[in-house]
Short mmCIF file of C-alpha atoms in Angstrom, two decimals:
data_model
loop_
_atom_site.label_atom_id
_atom_site.label_comp_id
_atom_site.label_asym_id
_atom_site.label_seq_id
_atom_site.Cartn_x
_atom_site.Cartn_y
_atom_site.Cartn_z
CA UNK A 471 -15.88 26.18 13.24
CA UNK A 472 -14.68 22.75 12.13
CA UNK A 473 -13.07 23.84 8.86
CA UNK A 474 -12.40 20.33 7.43
CA UNK A 475 -16.05 19.43 8.03
CA UNK A 476 -17.28 22.78 6.72
CA UNK A 477 -15.31 22.64 3.47
CA UNK A 478 -17.35 19.88 1.74
CA UNK A 479 -20.58 21.66 2.66
CA UNK A 480 -19.27 24.91 1.21
CA UNK A 481 -18.03 23.13 -1.91
CA UNK A 482 -21.41 21.42 -2.36
CA UNK A 483 -23.23 24.75 -2.23
CA UNK A 484 -20.88 26.13 -4.87
CA UNK A 485 -21.09 23.04 -7.08
CA UNK A 486 -17.37 22.41 -6.58
CA UNK A 487 -17.39 18.90 -5.12
CA UNK A 488 -16.39 17.12 -8.37
CA UNK A 489 -13.42 19.49 -8.78
CA UNK A 490 -12.51 18.99 -5.12
CA UNK A 491 -12.56 15.19 -5.55
CA UNK A 492 -10.25 15.38 -8.55
CA UNK A 493 -7.91 17.65 -6.59
CA UNK A 494 -7.82 15.16 -3.71
CA UNK A 495 -7.10 12.29 -6.10
CA UNK A 496 -4.30 14.24 -7.77
CA UNK A 497 -2.74 15.28 -4.45
CA UNK A 498 -2.86 11.65 -3.28
CA UNK A 499 -1.22 10.41 -6.47
CA UNK A 500 1.43 13.12 -6.23
CA UNK A 501 2.22 12.07 -2.65
CA UNK A 502 2.39 8.40 -3.67
CA UNK A 503 4.81 9.31 -6.43
CA UNK A 504 7.15 10.96 -3.91
CA UNK A 505 7.17 7.67 -1.96
CA UNK A 506 7.79 5.42 -4.95
CA UNK A 507 11.24 4.46 -3.66
CA UNK A 508 10.55 4.10 0.06
CA UNK A 509 6.98 2.73 -0.20
CA UNK A 510 6.48 1.45 -3.77
CA UNK A 511 3.43 -0.69 -2.92
CA UNK A 512 1.52 1.47 -0.44
CA UNK A 513 -2.25 1.56 -0.81
CA UNK A 514 -4.63 4.49 -0.35
CA UNK A 515 -8.38 4.81 0.07
CA UNK A 516 -10.04 7.86 -1.46
CA UNK A 517 -13.61 8.92 -0.71
CA UNK A 518 -15.72 9.99 -3.67
CA UNK A 519 -18.78 12.22 -3.44
CA UNK A 520 -21.95 11.25 -5.34
CA UNK A 521 -21.66 14.45 -7.37
CA UNK A 522 -18.41 13.24 -8.94
CA UNK A 523 -19.92 9.97 -10.11
CA UNK A 524 -22.55 11.84 -12.08
CA UNK A 525 -19.88 13.69 -14.11
CA UNK A 526 -19.47 12.35 -17.65
CA UNK A 527 -15.74 13.17 -17.68
CA UNK A 528 -14.94 11.70 -14.25
CA UNK A 529 -13.58 8.40 -15.54
CA UNK A 530 -11.42 10.10 -18.19
CA UNK A 531 -10.00 12.51 -15.61
CA UNK A 532 -9.09 9.70 -13.22
CA UNK A 533 -7.52 7.64 -16.00
CA UNK A 534 -5.43 10.65 -17.02
CA UNK A 535 -4.16 11.05 -13.45
CA UNK A 536 -3.26 7.36 -13.16
CA UNK A 537 -1.10 7.75 -16.27
CA UNK A 538 0.33 11.15 -15.34
CA UNK A 539 1.67 9.94 -12.00
CA UNK A 540 2.35 6.33 -13.02
CA UNK A 541 0.14 4.95 -10.26
CA UNK A 542 -1.03 1.36 -10.66
CA UNK A 543 -4.84 1.28 -10.19
CA UNK A 544 -4.65 -1.71 -7.83
CA UNK A 545 -3.07 0.59 -5.23
CA UNK A 546 -6.25 2.65 -4.93
CA UNK A 547 -9.52 1.90 -3.14
CA UNK A 548 -12.38 4.23 -4.03
CA UNK A 549 -14.93 4.59 -1.22
CA UNK A 550 -18.57 5.41 -1.97
CA UNK A 551 -21.22 6.13 0.67
CA UNK A 552 -24.02 3.56 0.46
CA UNK A 553 -27.09 5.30 -1.00
CA UNK A 554 -29.53 5.27 -3.91
CA UNK A 555 -26.73 6.48 -6.17
CA UNK A 556 -25.55 2.87 -6.42
CA UNK A 557 -28.77 2.04 -8.26
CA UNK A 558 -27.95 4.49 -11.06
CA UNK A 559 -26.90 2.65 -14.23
CA UNK A 560 -24.27 5.22 -15.27
CA UNK A 561 -22.73 5.20 -11.80
CA UNK A 562 -22.64 1.40 -11.87
CA UNK A 563 -20.81 1.56 -15.19
CA UNK A 564 -18.20 3.94 -13.75
CA UNK A 565 -17.61 1.73 -10.72
CA UNK A 566 -17.38 -1.32 -12.94
CA UNK A 567 -14.79 0.42 -15.13
CA UNK A 568 -12.71 1.37 -12.07
CA UNK A 569 -12.81 -2.24 -10.88
CA UNK A 570 -11.92 -3.56 -14.35
CA UNK A 571 -8.91 -1.25 -14.37
CA UNK A 572 -7.72 -2.84 -11.12
CA UNK A 573 -8.95 -0.52 -8.37
CA UNK A 574 -11.16 -1.73 -5.53
CA UNK A 575 -14.54 -0.28 -4.61
CA UNK A 576 -15.56 0.05 -0.97
CA UNK A 577 -19.11 0.78 0.15
CA UNK A 578 -18.89 3.13 3.12
CA UNK A 579 -21.32 3.59 6.05
CA UNK A 580 -23.34 0.50 5.19
CA UNK A 581 -26.34 -0.11 7.43
CA UNK A 582 -27.80 3.38 7.51
CA UNK A 583 -30.18 5.31 5.29
CA UNK A 584 -31.46 3.28 2.36
CA UNK A 585 -29.51 0.07 2.96
CA UNK A 586 -31.27 -3.12 1.93
CA UNK A 587 -30.48 -6.77 1.39
CA UNK A 588 -31.59 -6.42 -2.21
CA UNK A 589 -28.98 -3.73 -2.85
CA UNK A 590 -26.33 -5.86 -1.14
CA UNK A 591 -27.40 -8.80 -3.29
CA UNK A 592 -26.80 -6.99 -6.59
CA UNK A 593 -23.90 -4.85 -5.41
CA UNK A 594 -20.65 -5.18 -7.33
CA UNK A 595 -17.98 -4.05 -4.89
CA UNK A 596 -14.97 -5.45 -3.10
CA UNK A 597 -15.25 -4.08 0.43
CA UNK A 598 -18.19 -3.46 2.76
CA UNK A 599 -17.65 -0.94 5.58
CA UNK A 600 -20.23 -1.35 8.34
CA UNK A 601 -21.37 1.93 9.82
CA UNK A 602 -20.04 2.76 13.27
CA UNK A 603 -23.52 3.38 14.70
CA UNK A 604 -23.92 -0.41 14.80
CA UNK A 605 -20.37 -1.18 15.93
CA UNK A 606 -20.24 1.11 18.95
CA UNK A 607 -23.34 -0.53 20.47
CA UNK A 608 -22.58 -4.12 19.53
CA UNK A 609 -21.71 -5.28 23.06
CA UNK A 610 -24.92 -4.15 24.78
CA UNK A 611 -27.46 -3.99 21.96
CA UNK A 612 -28.68 -7.36 20.61
CA UNK A 613 -30.14 -5.68 17.51
CA UNK A 614 -26.79 -4.13 16.58
CA UNK A 615 -25.06 -7.47 17.14
CA UNK A 616 -27.52 -9.34 14.94
CA UNK A 617 -27.39 -6.64 12.25
CA UNK A 618 -23.60 -6.69 12.07
CA UNK A 619 -23.51 -10.48 12.02
CA UNK A 620 -26.09 -10.51 9.23
CA UNK A 621 -24.20 -7.91 7.16
CA UNK A 622 -21.05 -9.94 7.66
CA UNK A 623 -22.62 -13.21 6.51
CA UNK A 624 -24.20 -11.63 3.44
CA UNK A 625 -20.97 -9.88 2.46
CA UNK A 626 -19.02 -13.12 2.76
CA UNK A 627 -21.44 -14.73 0.31
CA UNK A 628 -20.44 -11.97 -2.12
CA UNK A 629 -16.71 -12.58 -1.44
CA UNK A 630 -16.40 -9.06 -0.08
CA UNK A 631 -13.89 -7.98 2.54
CA UNK A 632 -15.53 -6.45 5.60
CA UNK A 633 -14.43 -3.40 7.57
CA UNK A 634 -15.91 -2.39 10.94
CA UNK A 635 -15.83 1.32 11.70
CA UNK A 636 -15.76 2.98 15.15
CA UNK A 637 -13.89 0.23 17.02
CA UNK A 638 -13.20 1.89 20.38
CA UNK A 639 -12.04 -0.87 22.72
CA UNK A 640 -10.57 -4.36 22.93
CA UNK A 641 -13.88 -6.01 23.84
CA UNK A 642 -15.50 -4.78 20.63
CA UNK A 643 -12.41 -5.69 18.61
CA UNK A 644 -12.41 -9.24 19.98
CA UNK A 645 -16.11 -9.76 19.22
CA UNK A 646 -15.72 -8.49 15.65
CA UNK A 647 -12.68 -10.65 15.03
CA UNK A 648 -14.57 -13.73 16.24
CA UNK A 649 -17.41 -12.74 13.92
CA UNK A 650 -15.05 -12.96 10.94
CA UNK A 651 -14.67 -9.28 10.12
CA UNK A 652 -11.46 -8.70 8.15
CA UNK A 653 -10.43 -5.16 9.11
CA UNK A 654 -11.01 -2.92 12.12
CA UNK A 655 -11.04 0.86 12.04
CA UNK A 656 -11.31 3.26 14.96
CA UNK A 657 -9.49 4.92 17.84
CA UNK A 658 -8.68 1.56 19.46
CA UNK A 659 -6.70 0.67 16.33
CA UNK A 660 -5.20 4.10 15.71
CA UNK A 661 -6.09 7.77 15.67
CA UNK A 662 -5.88 9.96 12.54
CA UNK A 663 -2.45 11.44 11.89
CA UNK A 664 -0.90 13.51 9.08
CA UNK A 665 -0.12 11.27 6.12
CA UNK A 666 3.55 12.28 6.29
CA UNK A 667 3.80 10.60 9.70
CA UNK A 668 2.15 7.35 8.66
CA UNK A 669 4.10 4.14 8.33
CA UNK A 670 2.93 3.08 4.89
#
């Protein structure tokens, strides 16, 4: 059993995902506080589940944690999976409030599911993360190449930074760099390691 992958599913069934998200945020802030001398300006990205963004007290809880651990909001990027949830007015208000406080919003896994140019047109976010299913085939699949290039051009019009997921080799990395993508993510760049071992 893949326990890290199983945990969110178990938490979802028990209705515990919002509490789990808050726990992850607090643990991240606590870790950042321990590094305030050695890495005072390190940044962290934190994934949020849709269930959390439907909670009326989510914003208050996050604000309380920012104050409790003296973490400047600009040091946090909140990642949201691209889906219909972004069309919800209350969710949009929460994301807008997080941005107004100084945090950045990243749209994760863009290009799958319900993605559309209309949603990208009205989206208020700072970072667009293109789903790895397009990136891994970009060399040999003309459709994937054109899709990524199109996402990139549209995001640039919105002044969004662009992240490519699933970058597995130098050939892909070179093509994406030439395309104007800002950040690369994947095993070619670096494999996951415990946060304590990271050079922040």
